[in-house]
mmCIF file of C-alpha atoms and ligand atoms in Angstrom:
data_model
loop_
_atom_site.group_PDB
_atom_site.id
_atom_site.type_symbol
_atom_site.label_atom_id
_atom_site.label_comp_id
_atom_site.label_asym_id
_atom_site.label_seq_id
_atom_site.Cartn_x
_atom_site.Cartn_y
_atom_site.Cartn_z
ATOM 1 C CA MET A 1 224.171 99.262 92.816
ATOM 2 C CA PHE A 2 221.369 97.670 94.721
ATOM 3 C CA ARG A 3 222.011 96.901 98.603
ATOM 4 C CA ILE A 4 219.053 95.168 99.641
ATOM 5 C CA HIS A 5 218.898 94.065 103.518
ATOM 6 C CA LEU A 6 216.500 91.878 105.368
ATOM 7 C CA LEU A 7 215.402 93.445 108.479
ATOM 8 C CA SER A 8 212.796 92.287 111.414
ATOM 9 C CA ASP A 9 209.779 94.093 113.410
ATOM 10 C CA GLY A 10 209.916 91.274 116.213
ATOM 11 C CA THR A 11 207.002 88.722 116.318
ATOM 12 C CA PHE A 12 203.580 88.746 117.319
ATOM 13 C CA LYS A 13 200.286 86.199 117.412
ATOM 14 C CA LEU A 14 197.109 86.256 115.644
ATOM 15 C CA ASP A 15 194.289 83.677 115.418
ATOM 16 C CA GLY A 16 195.015 80.864 113.563
ATOM 17 C CA GLY A 17 191.664 80.258 112.148
ATOM 18 C CA ALA A 18 191.295 84.062 110.723
ATOM 19 C CA MET A 19 195.118 83.542 109.571
ATOM 20 C CA HIS A 20 193.534 80.361 107.235
ATOM 21 C CA GLY A 21 189.945 81.618 106.408
ATOM 22 C CA VAL A 22 187.783 78.783 104.741
ATOM 23 C CA VAL A 23 190.845 76.098 105.421
ATOM 24 C CA PRO A 24 190.022 73.379 108.213
ATOM 25 C CA LYS A 25 192.314 73.896 111.216
ATOM 26 C CA ALA A 26 193.107 70.165 110.815
ATOM 27 C CA LEU A 27 195.253 70.742 107.596
ATOM 28 C CA TRP A 28 196.682 74.207 108.491
ATOM 29 C CA GLU A 29 197.597 73.391 112.058
ATOM 30 C CA LYS A 30 200.241 70.942 110.969
ATOM 31 C CA GLN A 31 202.148 73.779 109.072
ATOM 32 C CA ASN A 32 201.506 76.542 111.590
ATOM 33 C CA ARG A 33 201.170 75.181 115.148
ATOM 34 C CA PRO A 34 198.701 77.508 117.650
ATOM 35 C CA ASP A 35 199.090 77.788 121.196
ATOM 36 C CA GLU A 36 196.324 77.186 124.386
ATOM 37 C CA LYS A 37 194.603 80.432 122.690
ATOM 38 C CA ASN A 38 194.423 79.056 119.051
ATOM 39 C CA ARG A 39 196.954 81.977 117.943
ATOM 40 C CA ILE A 40 199.895 81.265 115.635
ATOM 41 C CA LEU A 41 203.569 82.656 115.772
ATOM 42 C CA LEU A 42 204.155 85.564 112.939
ATOM 43 C CA ALA A 43 207.272 87.401 112.050
ATOM 44 C CA VAL A 44 207.405 90.704 111.098
ATOM 45 C CA ASN A 45 209.543 91.176 108.203
ATOM 46 C CA SER A 46 210.955 93.992 106.301
ATOM 47 C CA LEU A 47 213.338 94.944 103.729
ATOM 48 C CA LEU A 48 215.510 98.176 103.370
ATOM 49 C CA ILE A 49 216.260 98.889 99.999
ATOM 50 C CA GLU A 50 219.469 101.211 99.161
ATOM 51 C CA TYR A 51 220.042 102.534 95.802
ATOM 52 C CA GLN A 52 221.878 105.580 95.101
ATOM 53 C CA ASN A 53 220.627 108.217 97.423
ATOM 54 C CA GLU A 54 217.284 106.660 98.628
ATOM 55 C CA LYS A 55 216.969 104.599 101.449
ATOM 56 C CA ILE A 56 213.639 102.565 101.342
ATOM 57 C CA LEU A 57 211.878 100.942 103.851
ATOM 58 C CA ILE A 58 209.654 98.419 102.457
ATOM 59 C CA GLU A 59 207.074 97.491 105.600
ATOM 60 C CA PRO A 60 207.683 99.828 108.562
ATOM 61 C CA GLY A 61 206.458 96.842 110.793
ATOM 62 C CA ILE A 62 204.088 96.626 113.762
ATOM 63 C CA GLY A 63 206.147 99.936 115.606
ATOM 64 C CA SER A 64 206.831 100.911 119.031
ATOM 65 C CA GLY A 65 205.125 102.223 122.096
ATOM 66 C CA HIS A 66 202.135 99.926 122.297
ATOM 67 C CA SER A 67 199.821 99.862 125.346
ATOM 68 C CA GLU A 68 200.357 96.849 127.566
ATOM 69 C CA LYS A 69 196.982 95.838 126.623
ATOM 70 C CA PHE A 70 197.743 95.687 122.945
ATOM 71 C CA ALA A 71 201.264 93.869 123.643
ATOM 72 C CA SER A 72 199.553 91.283 125.308
ATOM 73 C CA LEU A 73 196.652 90.560 123.036
ATOM 74 C CA TYR A 74 199.052 89.823 119.930
ATOM 75 C CA ALA A 75 201.643 88.516 122.086
ATOM 76 C CA VAL A 76 204.076 91.567 120.577
ATOM 77 C CA GLU A 77 207.526 90.494 121.089
ATOM 78 C CA LYS A 78 210.870 92.623 119.802
ATOM 79 C CA LYS A 79 214.047 90.929 120.645
ATOM 80 C CA ARG A 80 214.952 92.653 117.178
ATOM 81 C CA SER A 81 213.044 95.606 115.613
ATOM 82 C CA ILE A 82 213.603 97.830 112.780
ATOM 83 C CA LEU A 83 214.869 100.534 114.716
ATOM 84 C CA SER A 84 217.552 98.339 116.123
ATOM 85 C CA ASP A 85 218.314 97.020 113.288
ATOM 86 C CA LEU A 86 219.087 100.482 111.558
ATOM 87 C CA LYS A 87 221.202 101.327 114.367
ATOM 88 C CA LYS A 88 223.348 98.228 113.808
ATOM 89 C CA MET A 89 223.900 99.623 110.350
ATOM 90 C CA ASN A 90 224.566 102.947 111.321
ATOM 91 C CA ILE A 91 221.778 104.237 109.642
ATOM 92 C CA SER A 92 219.658 107.083 111.415
ATOM 93 C CA LEU A 93 216.129 107.444 111.192
ATOM 94 C CA GLN A 94 216.521 110.818 109.134
ATOM 95 C CA GLU A 95 218.091 109.047 106.469
ATOM 96 C CA ILE A 96 214.941 106.805 105.314
ATOM 97 C CA THR A 97 213.969 108.739 102.256
ATOM 98 C CA MET A 98 210.740 106.040 101.704
ATOM 99 C CA VAL A 99 208.397 104.382 103.776
ATOM 100 C CA VAL A 100 206.472 101.736 101.686
ATOM 101 C CA PRO A 101 203.933 100.072 103.755
ATOM 102 C CA THR A 102 201.792 97.174 101.468
ATOM 103 C CA HIS A 103 198.880 98.074 103.331
ATOM 104 C CA LEU A 104 197.800 100.213 106.793
ATOM 105 C CA HIS A 105 197.074 97.559 108.936
ATOM 106 C CA PHE A 106 198.638 97.771 112.311
ATOM 107 C CA ASP A 107 201.180 94.810 111.912
ATOM 108 C CA HIS A 108 202.395 96.458 108.719
ATOM 109 C CA ALA A 109 202.277 100.510 109.216
ATOM 110 C CA GLY A 110 202.199 100.535 112.704
ATOM 111 C CA GLY A 111 205.892 101.236 112.709
ATOM 112 C CA VAL A 112 205.801 104.785 111.030
ATOM 113 C CA ALA A 113 205.205 106.292 114.450
ATOM 114 C CA ASP A 114 205.896 105.715 117.868
ATOM 115 C CA TRP A 115 202.069 105.064 119.448
ATOM 116 C CA GLU A 116 203.020 106.347 122.762
ATOM 117 C CA THR A 117 204.055 109.983 121.726
ATOM 118 C CA GLY A 118 202.438 110.545 118.308
ATOM 119 C CA ARG A 119 206.089 111.109 116.628
ATOM 120 C CA LEU A 120 206.883 109.943 113.089
ATOM 121 C CA LEU A 121 209.844 107.902 113.231
ATOM 122 C CA PHE A 122 210.856 108.743 109.579
ATOM 123 C CA PRO A 123 210.460 112.244 109.204
ATOM 124 C CA GLU A 124 212.066 112.890 106.415
ATOM 125 C CA ALA A 125 210.439 110.132 104.558
ATOM 126 C CA LYS A 126 208.198 110.187 101.877
ATOM 127 C CA HIS A 127 205.396 107.594 102.581
ATOM 128 C CA ILE A 128 203.941 105.914 99.725
ATOM 129 C CA VAL A 129 200.346 104.708 100.195
ATOM 130 C CA GLN A 130 197.512 103.412 97.311
ATOM 131 C CA LYS A 131 194.670 105.853 97.328
ATOM 132 C CA LYS A 132 192.231 103.104 97.924
ATOM 133 C CA GLU A 133 194.004 101.952 101.038
ATOM 134 C CA TRP A 134 193.989 105.414 102.363
ATOM 135 C CA GLU A 135 190.415 105.968 101.916
ATOM 136 C CA ALA A 136 189.856 102.452 103.693
ATOM 137 C CA ALA A 137 192.077 103.662 106.398
ATOM 138 C CA MET A 138 190.409 106.882 107.084
ATOM 139 C CA ASN A 139 187.011 105.605 106.970
ATOM 140 C CA PRO A 140 187.194 101.766 107.772
ATOM 141 C CA HIS A 141 184.402 99.533 107.246
ATOM 142 C CA PRO A 142 183.542 97.610 110.546
ATOM 143 C CA LYS A 143 184.531 94.554 109.402
ATOM 144 C CA ASN A 144 188.510 95.699 109.205
ATOM 145 C CA GLN A 145 188.180 98.490 111.518
ATOM 146 C CA ALA A 146 190.173 96.641 114.415
ATOM 147 C CA SER A 147 193.114 96.176 111.830
ATOM 148 C CA TYR A 148 193.263 100.111 111.067
ATOM 149 C CA LEU A 149 193.987 101.854 114.268
ATOM 150 C CA SER A 150 194.189 106.005 114.582
ATOM 151 C CA GLU A 151 197.692 105.540 117.048
ATOM 152 C CA PHE A 152 199.787 105.565 114.198
ATOM 153 C CA LEU A 153 197.435 106.662 110.922
ATOM 154 C CA GLU A 154 196.656 110.211 112.442
ATOM 155 C CA PRO A 155 200.357 111.253 112.962
ATOM 156 C CA LEU A 156 200.962 110.076 108.918
ATOM 157 C CA LYS A 157 198.588 113.041 107.868
ATOM 158 C CA LYS A 158 201.397 115.277 109.452
ATOM 159 C CA GLY A 159 204.081 113.856 107.306
ATOM 160 C CA LYS A 160 205.107 113.760 103.484
ATOM 161 C CA LEU A 161 202.208 111.406 102.443
ATOM 162 C CA ASP A 162 202.443 110.589 98.609
ATOM 163 C CA ILE A 163 198.989 108.863 97.760
ATOM 164 C CA ILE A 164 199.313 107.040 94.359
ATOM 165 C CA ASP A 165 196.561 105.240 92.485
ATOM 166 C CA GLY A 166 198.246 102.035 90.814
ATOM 167 C CA ASP A 167 201.174 100.472 89.912
ATOM 168 C CA LYS A 168 204.175 102.763 90.152
ATOM 169 C CA GLU A 169 207.987 102.477 89.912
ATOM 170 C CA ILE A 170 209.434 104.338 93.151
ATOM 171 C CA VAL A 171 213.287 103.880 91.525
ATOM 172 C CA PRO A 172 214.370 102.202 88.587
ATOM 173 C CA GLY A 173 213.633 98.610 89.379
ATOM 174 C CA VAL A 174 211.544 98.822 91.962
ATOM 175 C CA LYS A 175 207.750 98.580 91.329
ATOM 176 C CA LEU A 176 204.708 98.874 93.349
ATOM 177 C CA VAL A 177 201.651 96.878 92.053
ATOM 178 C CA LEU A 178 198.535 97.206 93.228
ATOM 179 C CA THR A 179 197.193 93.889 93.816
ATOM 180 C CA GLY A 180 193.609 94.450 96.085
ATOM 181 C CA GLY A 181 192.483 91.157 97.597
ATOM 182 C CA HIS A 182 193.679 91.276 101.190
ATOM 183 C CA THR A 183 192.567 94.876 101.145
ATOM 184 C CA HIS A 184 191.464 96.927 97.916
ATOM 185 C CA GLY A 185 194.548 99.236 98.304
ATOM 186 C CA HIS A 186 197.200 96.209 98.988
ATOM 187 C CA GLN A 187 200.387 96.553 97.004
ATOM 188 C CA ALA A 188 203.145 94.017 96.120
ATOM 189 C CA VAL A 189 206.433 95.342 95.938
ATOM 190 C CA PHE A 190 208.833 93.917 92.845
ATOM 191 C CA ILE A 191 212.332 94.433 93.009
ATOM 192 C CA THR A 192 214.566 93.682 89.499
ATOM 193 C CA PRO A 193 218.160 95.336 90.367
ATOM 194 C CA PRO A 194 219.483 95.595 86.712
ATOM 195 C CA GLU A 195 223.116 94.499 87.149
ATOM 196 C CA LYS A 196 221.337 91.461 88.407
ATOM 197 C CA ASP A 197 220.516 90.176 85.206
ATOM 198 C CA GLY A 198 216.324 89.610 84.994
ATOM 199 C CA GLU A 199 216.518 87.959 89.461
ATOM 200 C CA THR A 200 213.545 89.261 90.454
ATOM 201 C CA LEU A 201 212.724 89.648 94.000
ATOM 202 C CA VAL A 202 209.362 89.795 95.058
ATOM 203 C CA PHE A 203 207.759 91.206 98.678
ATOM 204 C CA PRO A 204 203.865 89.905 98.403
ATOM 205 C CA GLY A 205 202.840 91.237 101.714
ATOM 206 C CA ASP A 206 199.919 89.619 102.779
ATOM 207 C CA LEU A 207 198.717 87.717 99.888
ATOM 208 C CA ILE A 208 201.345 85.031 101.107
ATOM 209 C CA PRO A 209 201.936 85.740 104.716
ATOM 210 C CA THR A 210 203.553 82.351 105.509
ATOM 211 C CA ARG A 211 204.730 79.182 103.627
ATOM 212 C CA ALA A 212 201.563 77.641 104.541
ATOM 213 C CA HIS A 213 199.901 80.274 102.251
ATOM 214 C CA VAL A 214 202.000 79.518 99.138
ATOM 215 C CA ASN A 215 198.634 77.404 97.863
ATOM 216 C CA PRO A 216 196.584 79.681 95.821
ATOM 217 C CA LEU A 217 193.395 78.841 97.544
ATOM 218 C CA TRP A 218 194.786 79.351 101.143
ATOM 219 C CA VAL A 219 193.249 82.853 101.557
ATOM 220 C CA MET A 220 192.946 84.690 105.479
ATOM 221 C CA ALA A 221 189.646 85.415 106.425
ATOM 222 C CA TYR A 222 190.542 88.891 107.049
ATOM 223 C CA ASP A 223 190.598 89.402 102.828
ATOM 224 C CA VAL A 224 188.150 91.969 101.297
ATOM 225 C CA ALA A 225 187.930 90.664 98.397
ATOM 226 C CA PRO A 226 189.122 87.067 98.751
ATOM 227 C CA GLU A 227 188.395 86.053 95.083
ATOM 228 C CA GLN A 228 190.759 89.066 93.854
ATOM 229 C CA SER A 229 192.829 87.401 96.224
ATOM 230 C CA ILE A 230 192.857 84.028 94.587
ATOM 231 C CA LYS A 231 193.226 85.646 91.008
ATOM 232 C CA MET A 232 196.743 87.595 92.339
ATOM 233 C CA LYS A 233 198.014 84.890 94.213
ATOM 234 C CA ARG A 234 197.500 82.533 91.119
ATOM 235 C CA MET A 235 199.630 85.295 89.126
ATOM 236 C CA LEU A 236 202.372 85.525 91.853
ATOM 237 C CA ILE A 237 202.672 81.889 92.575
ATOM 238 C CA GLU A 238 202.629 80.552 88.888
ATOM 239 C CA THR A 239 204.834 83.268 87.375
ATOM 240 C CA GLY A 240 207.075 83.134 90.306
ATOM 241 C CA ALA A 241 207.577 79.516 90.118
ATOM 242 C CA ARG A 242 208.333 79.493 86.258
ATOM 243 C CA GLU A 243 210.527 82.402 86.440
ATOM 244 C CA ALA A 244 212.301 81.298 89.508
ATOM 245 C CA TRP A 245 211.628 84.574 91.476
ATOM 246 C CA THR A 246 212.937 84.927 95.203
ATOM 247 C CA TYR A 247 210.048 86.038 97.542
ATOM 248 C CA VAL A 248 210.326 87.579 100.947
ATOM 249 C CA LEU A 249 207.300 86.354 103.111
ATOM 250 C CA VAL A 250 206.422 89.411 105.405
ATOM 251 C CA HIS A 251 204.682 86.763 108.586
ATOM 252 C CA ASP A 252 206.781 83.543 107.822
ATOM 253 C CA PRO A 253 208.432 82.924 111.572
ATOM 254 C CA VAL A 254 210.946 80.296 110.457
ATOM 255 C CA GLU A 255 212.205 80.719 106.840
ATOM 256 C CA ALA A 256 211.537 84.364 105.227
ATOM 257 C CA VAL A 257 213.392 84.053 102.219
ATOM 258 C CA GLY A 258 212.696 81.120 99.161
ATOM 259 C CA LYS A 259 211.730 80.119 95.821
ATOM 260 C CA ILE A 260 208.411 78.569 95.094
ATOM 261 C CA ALA A 261 208.247 75.243 92.702
ATOM 262 C CA LEU A 262 205.776 72.777 91.740
ATOM 263 C CA GLU A 263 206.236 69.611 93.176
ATOM 264 C CA ASN A 264 203.620 66.139 92.630
ATOM 265 C CA ASN A 265 201.160 69.160 91.293
ATOM 266 C CA LYS A 266 201.486 70.990 94.586
ATOM 267 C CA TYR A 267 203.283 74.356 94.996
ATOM 268 C CA CYS A 268 206.104 74.278 97.896
ATOM 269 C CA PHE A 269 208.256 76.869 99.252
ATOM 270 C CA ASN A 270 211.856 76.110 99.318
ATOM 271 C CA PRO A 271 214.232 78.531 101.698
ATOM 272 C CA VAL A 272 217.400 79.830 99.673
ATOM 273 C CA ASN A 273 220.279 81.812 100.893
ATOM 274 C CA SER A 274 219.671 84.575 98.169
ATOM 275 C CA GLY A 275 222.747 86.525 96.629
ATOM 276 C CA LEU A 276 219.996 89.410 96.027
ATOM 277 C CA LEU A 277 220.022 89.882 99.841
ATOM 278 C CA LEU A 278 222.818 90.570 102.431
ATOM 279 C CA SER A 279 222.627 89.265 105.545
ATOM 280 C CA ASP A 280 224.693 91.855 107.433
ATOM 281 C CA VAL A 281 222.060 92.863 110.455
HETATM 282 ZN ZN1 LIG B 1 199.987 91.206 108.286
#
């Protein structure tokens, strides 16, 4: 029996242009309004999957213990956090058995450790990372150096690190799929609870960060391999629209959960109340 919860690690902001790559501002600003510094508001959404003795955290979030400079540069706001959400559910940090970041950029894996103290937050958990991602993070290319930060990656070396190479089913019904594109080691998560009769929940990470990115060609400027992003986005959007998958979007600040439909030759994101997700936080 699966129990899947939607968690939040607050919000932050990134440059709107960088988030939309070659898409003209006149198009994206209608969907993601920028502030006076041209930054757009982004959520940090995560999932907790409870299955038998496992408690699996998909995307440990932007984390805590940031410097004042970092918090103001990225306008980090923590009205909610993964830590406060877990506390509300009476789940201790020691009970988390697996942590699965889609990739190791700070807004996805910053939450593996407290940045101030360097303490790993989920000491008993196996941290599952793609080999290509680990290598890129340990020796970042100057293009994406600013997205990989040693404050939280160093403590990870002392934790239980499970480096995988390619797709892997981590428990029956939860599969990690190496997508590449955004980073070479980026992975998406597919959840198909056996008791739910073929229903699929997908966490596409930074391949579809917000509703605006449901267009296969709307790819971020951060992506290291945009052609691969487009190829994997096509698969994620076209197959998912046909098979009525439910998506959880990591950065959408308004609607995290929805389905994709083809309407007038355009893919649209329609929010749904999914029976696969518990709204108990
Ligand atoms: Zn991100």
